[in-house]
C-alpha cells in the first residue's frame, strides 16, 4: 500500500497570488494524478503528473494556470497560479500503484 | 472518454431503511469499479471495489454492490442504514485500457434521519 501526504492541508489566499501544493508518497508509484473538487461537485481530473516530462492536462486545464512538477516517483507539486475566487476548491493528489488507487487527504484552498 | 452517472443527487432515508444508489458508466470494455464515501469534513475513503470475479462485491460497514455488465451498472446497496451513514457517495470507474485515471460520478448525498 501507499500513504500520501499533502502540504498544506488548507490555505486562504488573496486573489492574484499563487500557491504550490505538495504531494508526497511513501513508496514509488507508477502514476500520480491531480484532481479538483469544487464545492458541492464531484472530482475532476486536472492532469496526470508524468515523471521527468510535462504533465498531461485534461480539457479545460492548462499548464500556465496549473503548472505541475514530478521530479521522481514519489513526489509531485501542483501550483495554482494567479488565483481567483473560482479556484476555491479541494485539490487532491491520487497515486496509482498496480491496480490500486491511493488518495491524499486533500488541500482545501479558499481564495478571497 | 468514460462517463459515470449517478442519478440520485440527494437521498433522504430514515434509520433502518434499505438503500440503493444507482451508478451507470459509459464504457463497454474492461473496467474496474469503485464506490467511495466522503463523510462531512473528511476525505474520500474506499467502500468497495470490483475488479473481476463474483459480480456481487461486499465492502466495509455492511455495504455491497452488484456489477451488471449488460446494464453497465454498479449499484450500491445496504439493507439497513444508520445515522452514521450520512455522507456523500461517489461511484468511480477505471478504464483499464485507457488513461488509467479514475472517472468519478457527480456524487449522491445521503442523509439518514434518526
CSV table of N, CA and C in Angstrom, one decimal, chain A residues 19-104:
chain,number,residue,atom,x,y,z
A,19,UNK,N,-0.2,29.5,-5.3
A,19,UNK,CA,0.0,28.6,-4.2
A,19,UNK,C,0.5,27.2,-4.8
A,20,UNK,N,1.6,26.7,-4.2
A,20,UNK,CA,2.1,25.4,-4.6
A,20,UNK,C,1.7,24.4,-3.6
A,21,UNK,N,1.1,23.3,-4.1
A,21,UNK,CA,0.7,22.2,-3.2
A,21,UNK,C,1.6,21.0,-3.4
A,22,UNK,N,2.1,20.4,-2.4
A,22,UNK,CA,3.0,19.3,-2.5
A,22,UNK,C,2.3,18.0,-2.2
A,23,UNK,N,2.7,16.9,-2.9
A,23,UNK,CA,2.1,15.6,-2.7
A,23,UNK,C,3.3,14.6,-2.5
A,24,UNK,N,3.4,14.0,-1.4
A,24,UNK,CA,4.5,13.1,-1.1
A,24,UNK,C,3.9,11.7,-0.8
A,25,UNK,N,4.5,10.7,-1.5
A,25,UNK,CA,4.1,9.3,-1.4
A,25,UNK,C,5.2,8.6,-0.7
A,26,UNK,N,4.8,7.6,0.2
A,26,UNK,CA,5.9,6.9,1.0
A,26,UNK,C,6.5,5.8,0.2
A,27,UNK,N,6.1,5.5,-1.0
A,27,UNK,CA,6.7,4.5,-1.8
A,27,UNK,C,6.5,4.9,-3.3
A,28,UNK,N,7.3,4.2,-4.1
A,28,UNK,CA,7.3,4.6,-5.5
A,28,UNK,C,6.0,4.1,-6.2
A,29,UNK,N,5.4,5.0,-6.9
A,29,UNK,CA,4.1,4.7,-7.6
A,29,UNK,C,4.3,4.9,-9.1
A,30,UNK,N,3.5,4.2,-9.8
A,30,UNK,CA,3.6,4.3,-11.3
A,30,UNK,C,3.0,5.7,-11.8
A,31,UNK,N,1.9,6.0,-11.2
A,31,UNK,CA,1.2,7.2,-11.8
A,31,UNK,C,0.7,8.1,-10.6
A,32,UNK,N,0.7,9.4,-10.9
A,32,UNK,CA,0.2,10.4,-9.9
A,32,UNK,C,-0.7,11.3,-10.7
A,33,UNK,N,-1.8,11.6,-10.0
A,33,UNK,CA,-2.9,12.5,-10.7
A,33,UNK,C,-3.2,13.6,-9.7
A,34,UNK,N,-3.6,14.7,-10.3
A,34,UNK,CA,-4.2,15.9,-9.5
A,34,UNK,C,-5.6,16.1,-9.9
A,35,UNK,N,-6.5,16.1,-8.9
A,35,UNK,CA,-7.9,16.3,-9.1
A,35,UNK,C,-8.3,17.6,-8.4
A,36,UNK,N,-9.5,18.1,-8.8
A,36,UNK,CA,-10.1,19.2,-8.1
A,36,UNK,C,-11.5,18.9,-7.7
A,37,UNK,N,-11.9,19.2,-6.5
A,37,UNK,CA,-13.3,19.0,-6.1
A,37,UNK,C,-13.8,20.4,-5.7
A,38,UNK,N,-14.6,21.0,-6.5
A,38,UNK,CA,-15.2,22.3,-6.2
A,38,UNK,C,-16.4,22.1,-5.3
A,39,UNK,N,-16.7,23.1,-4.6
A,39,UNK,CA,-17.8,23.0,-3.6
A,39,UNK,C,-19.1,22.4,-4.2
A,40,UNK,N,-19.6,21.3,-3.6
A,40,UNK,CA,-20.8,20.7,-4.0
A,40,UNK,C,-20.7,19.9,-5.3
A,41,UNK,N,-19.5,19.7,-5.8
A,41,UNK,CA,-19.3,19.0,-7.0
A,41,UNK,C,-18.5,17.7,-6.9
A,42,UNK,N,-18.3,17.0,-7.9
A,42,UNK,CA,-17.5,15.8,-7.9
A,42,UNK,C,-16.1,16.1,-8.2
A,43,UNK,N,-15.3,15.0,-8.3
A,43,UNK,CA,-13.9,15.2,-8.5
A,43,UNK,C,-13.6,15.3,-10.0
A,44,UNK,N,-12.8,16.2,-10.4
A,44,UNK,CA,-12.5,16.4,-11.8
A,44,UNK,C,-11.0,16.3,-12.0
A,45,UNK,N,-10.5,15.5,-12.9
A,45,UNK,CA,-9.1,15.4,-13.2
A,45,UNK,C,-8.6,16.6,-13.8
A,46,UNK,N,-7.5,17.2,-13.2
A,46,UNK,CA,-6.8,18.3,-13.8
A,46,UNK,C,-5.7,17.8,-14.8
A,47,UNK,N,-4.9,16.9,-14.3
A,47,UNK,CA,-3.8,16.4,-15.1
A,47,UNK,C,-3.2,15.2,-14.5
A,48,UNK,N,-2.4,14.5,-15.3
A,48,UNK,CA,-1.6,13.4,-14.9
A,48,UNK,C,-0.2,13.9,-14.8
A,49,UNK,N,0.4,13.7,-13.7
A,49,UNK,CA,1.8,14.2,-13.5
A,49,UNK,C,2.8,13.1,-14.0
A,50,UNK,N,3.6,13.4,-14.9
A,50,UNK,CA,4.5,12.5,-15.6
A,50,UNK,C,5.9,12.7,-15.0
A,51,UNK,N,6.5,11.6,-14.7
A,51,UNK,CA,7.9,11.8,-14.1
A,51,UNK,C,8.8,12.2,-15.2
A,52,UNK,N,9.5,13.3,-14.9
A,52,UNK,CA,10.6,13.7,-15.9
A,52,UNK,C,10.1,14.4,-17.1
A,53,UNK,N,8.8,14.6,-17.3
A,53,UNK,CA,8.3,15.3,-18.5
A,53,UNK,C,7.1,16.1,-18.2
A,54,UNK,N,6.6,16.8,-19.1
A,54,UNK,CA,5.5,17.7,-18.9
A,54,UNK,C,4.2,16.9,-18.6
A,55,UNK,N,3.4,17.4,-17.7
A,55,UNK,CA,2.2,16.8,-17.3
A,55,UNK,C,1.2,16.7,-18.5
A,56,UNK,N,0.3,15.8,-18.4
A,56,UNK,CA,-0.8,15.7,-19.4
A,56,UNK,C,-2.1,16.3,-18.9
A,57,UNK,N,-2.5,17.3,-19.5
A,57,UNK,CA,-3.7,18.1,-19.0
A,57,UNK,C,-5.0,17.7,-19.6
A,58,UNK,N,-6.0,17.7,-18.8
A,58,UNK,CA,-7.4,17.4,-19.3
A,58,UNK,C,-7.9,18.7,-20.0
A,59,UNK,N,-9.0,18.5,-20.8
A,59,UNK,CA,-9.6,19.6,-21.4
A,59,UNK,C,-10.1,20.6,-20.4
A,60,UNK,N,-9.8,21.9,-20.7
A,60,UNK,CA,-10.2,22.9,-19.7
A,60,UNK,C,-9.2,23.3,-18.7
A,61,UNK,N,-8.0,22.6,-18.7
A,61,UNK,CA,-7.0,22.9,-17.8
A,61,UNK,C,-5.7,23.1,-18.6
A,62,UNK,N,-4.9,24.2,-18.2
A,62,UNK,CA,-3.7,24.5,-19.0
A,62,UNK,C,-2.5,24.6,-18.1
A,63,UNK,N,-1.4,24.5,-18.7
A,63,UNK,CA,-0.1,24.5,-17.9
A,63,UNK,C,0.2,25.8,-17.3
A,64,UNK,N,-0.2,26.9,-17.9
A,64,UNK,CA,0.1,28.2,-17.4
A,64,UNK,C,-0.7,28.5,-16.1
A,65,UNK,N,-1.8,27.9,-16.0
A,65,UNK,CA,-2.7,28.1,-14.8
A,65,UNK,C,-2.3,27.1,-13.7
A,66,UNK,N,-2.0,25.8,-14.1
A,66,UNK,CA,-1.8,24.8,-13.2
A,66,UNK,C,-0.5,24.1,-13.5
A,67,UNK,N,0.7,24.7,-13.3
A,67,UNK,CA,1.9,24.0,-13.6
A,67,UNK,C,2.1,22.9,-12.6
A,68,UNK,N,2.7,21.8,-13.1
A,68,UNK,CA,2.8,20.6,-12.3
A,68,UNK,C,4.3,20.1,-12.5
A,69,UNK,N,4.8,19.7,-11.4
A,69,UNK,CA,6.1,19.0,-11.5
A,69,UNK,C,6.1,17.6,-10.9
A,70,UNK,N,6.9,16.7,-11.4
A,70,UNK,CA,7.1,15.4,-10.8
A,70,UNK,C,8.5,15.0,-11.0
A,71,UNK,N,9.4,15.4,-10.1
A,71,UNK,CA,10.8,15.1,-10.3
A,71,UNK,C,11.2,13.7,-10.1
A,72,UNK,N,10.4,12.9,-9.4
A,72,UNK,CA,10.7,11.5,-9.1
A,72,UNK,C,9.4,10.7,-8.9
A,73,UNK,N,9.6,9.4,-8.5
A,73,UNK,CA,8.4,8.5,-8.5
A,73,UNK,C,7.6,8.7,-7.2
A,74,UNK,N,8.0,9.6,-6.3
A,74,UNK,CA,7.3,9.7,-5.0
A,74,UNK,C,6.8,11.1,-4.7
A,75,UNK,N,7.1,12.1,-5.6
A,75,UNK,CA,6.8,13.4,-5.2
A,75,UNK,C,6.2,14.2,-6.4
A,76,UNK,N,5.3,15.1,-6.2
A,76,UNK,CA,4.7,15.9,-7.2
A,76,UNK,C,4.2,17.2,-6.6
A,77,UNK,N,4.2,18.3,-7.4
A,77,UNK,CA,3.7,19.6,-6.9
A,77,UNK,C,2.7,20.1,-8.0
A,78,UNK,N,1.7,20.7,-7.5
A,78,UNK,CA,0.7,21.4,-8.3
A,78,UNK,C,0.7,22.9,-7.9
A,79,UNK,N,0.8,23.8,-8.8
A,79,UNK,CA,0.7,25.2,-8.5
A,79,UNK,C,-0.6,25.8,-9.1
A,80,UNK,N,-1.3,26.5,-8.3
A,80,UNK,CA,-2.5,27.2,-8.7
A,80,UNK,C,-2.1,28.6,-8.9
A,81,UNK,N,-2.0,29.1,-10.1
A,81,UNK,CA,-1.4,30.4,-10.4
A,81,UNK,C,-2.5,31.5,-10.6
A,82,UNK,N,-2.1,32.7,-10.3
A,82,UNK,CA,-3.0,33.9,-10.5
A,82,UNK,C,-4.4,33.5,-10.0
A,83,UNK,N,-4.5,33.2,-8.8
A,83,UNK,CA,-5.8,32.7,-8.2
A,83,UNK,C,-6.9,33.7,-8.3
A,84,UNK,N,-8.1,33.1,-8.4
A,84,UNK,CA,-9.3,33.9,-8.3
A,84,UNK,C,-10.3,33.1,-7.4
A,85,UNK,N,-11.3,33.7,-6.9
A,85,UNK,CA,-12.3,33.0,-6.1
A,85,UNK,C,-12.8,31.7,-6.7
A,86,UNK,N,-12.9,31.6,-8.0
A,86,UNK,CA,-13.4,30.4,-8.7
A,86,UNK,C,-12.4,29.2,-8.5
A,87,UNK,N,-11.2,29.5,-8.0
A,87,UNK,CA,-10.2,28.4,-7.8
A,87,UNK,C,-10.4,27.8,-6.4
A,88,UNK,N,-11.3,28.4,-5.6
A,88,UNK,CA,-11.6,27.8,-4.3
A,88,UNK,C,-12.1,26.4,-4.4
A,89,UNK,N,-11.4,25.5,-3.8
A,89,UNK,CA,-11.7,24.1,-4.1
A,89,UNK,C,-10.8,23.2,-3.2
A,90,UNK,N,-11.1,21.9,-3.2
A,90,UNK,CA,-10.2,21.0,-2.6
A,90,UNK,C,-9.4,20.4,-3.8
A,91,UNK,N,-8.1,20.4,-3.6
A,91,UNK,CA,-7.2,19.8,-4.6
A,91,UNK,C,-6.6,18.5,-4.0
A,92,UNK,N,-6.7,17.5,-4.8
A,92,UNK,CA,-6.5,16.1,-4.3
A,92,UNK,C,-5.4,15.4,-5.2
A,93,UNK,N,-4.5,14.8,-4.5
A,93,UNK,CA,-3.5,14.0,-5.2
A,93,UNK,C,-3.9,12.6,-5.1
A,94,UNK,N,-3.8,11.8,-6.2
A,94,UNK,CA,-4.1,10.4,-6.2
A,94,UNK,C,-3.0,9.7,-6.8
A,95,UNK,N,-2.5,8.6,-6.2
A,95,UNK,CA,-1.4,7.8,-6.7
A,95,UNK,C,-1.9,6.4,-7.1
A,96,UNK,N,-1.4,5.9,-8.2
A,96,UNK,CA,-1.7,4.6,-8.6
A,96,UNK,C,-0.5,3.7,-8.5
A,97,UNK,N,-0.8,2.5,-7.8
A,97,UNK,CA,0.3,1.5,-7.7
A,97,UNK,C,-0.3,0.2,-8.1
A,98,UNK,N,0.1,-0.3,-9.2
A,98,UNK,CA,-0.5,-1.5,-9.8
A,98,UNK,C,-2.0,-1.2,-10.1
A,99,UNK,N,-2.9,-2.0,-9.6
A,99,UNK,CA,-4.3,-1.7,-9.8
A,99,UNK,C,-5.0,-0.9,-8.8
A,100,UNK,N,-4.2,-0.5,-7.7
A,100,UNK,CA,-4.8,0.2,-6.6
A,100,UNK,C,-4.6,1.7,-6.7
A,101,UNK,N,-5.6,2.4,-6.2
A,101,UNK,CA,-5.5,3.9,-6.1
A,101,UNK,C,-5.4,4.3,-4.7
A,102,UNK,N,-4.6,5.3,-4.4
A,102,UNK,CA,-4.4,5.8,-3.1
A,102,UNK,C,-4.7,7.3,-3.1
A,103,UNK,N,-5.4,7.8,-2.1
A,103,UNK,CA,-5.8,9.2,-2.0
A,103,UNK,C,-5.0,10.0,-1.0
A,104,UNK,N,-4.6,11.2,-1.4
A,104,UNK,CA,-4.1,12.1,-0.4
A,104,UNK,C,-5.3,12.7,0.4
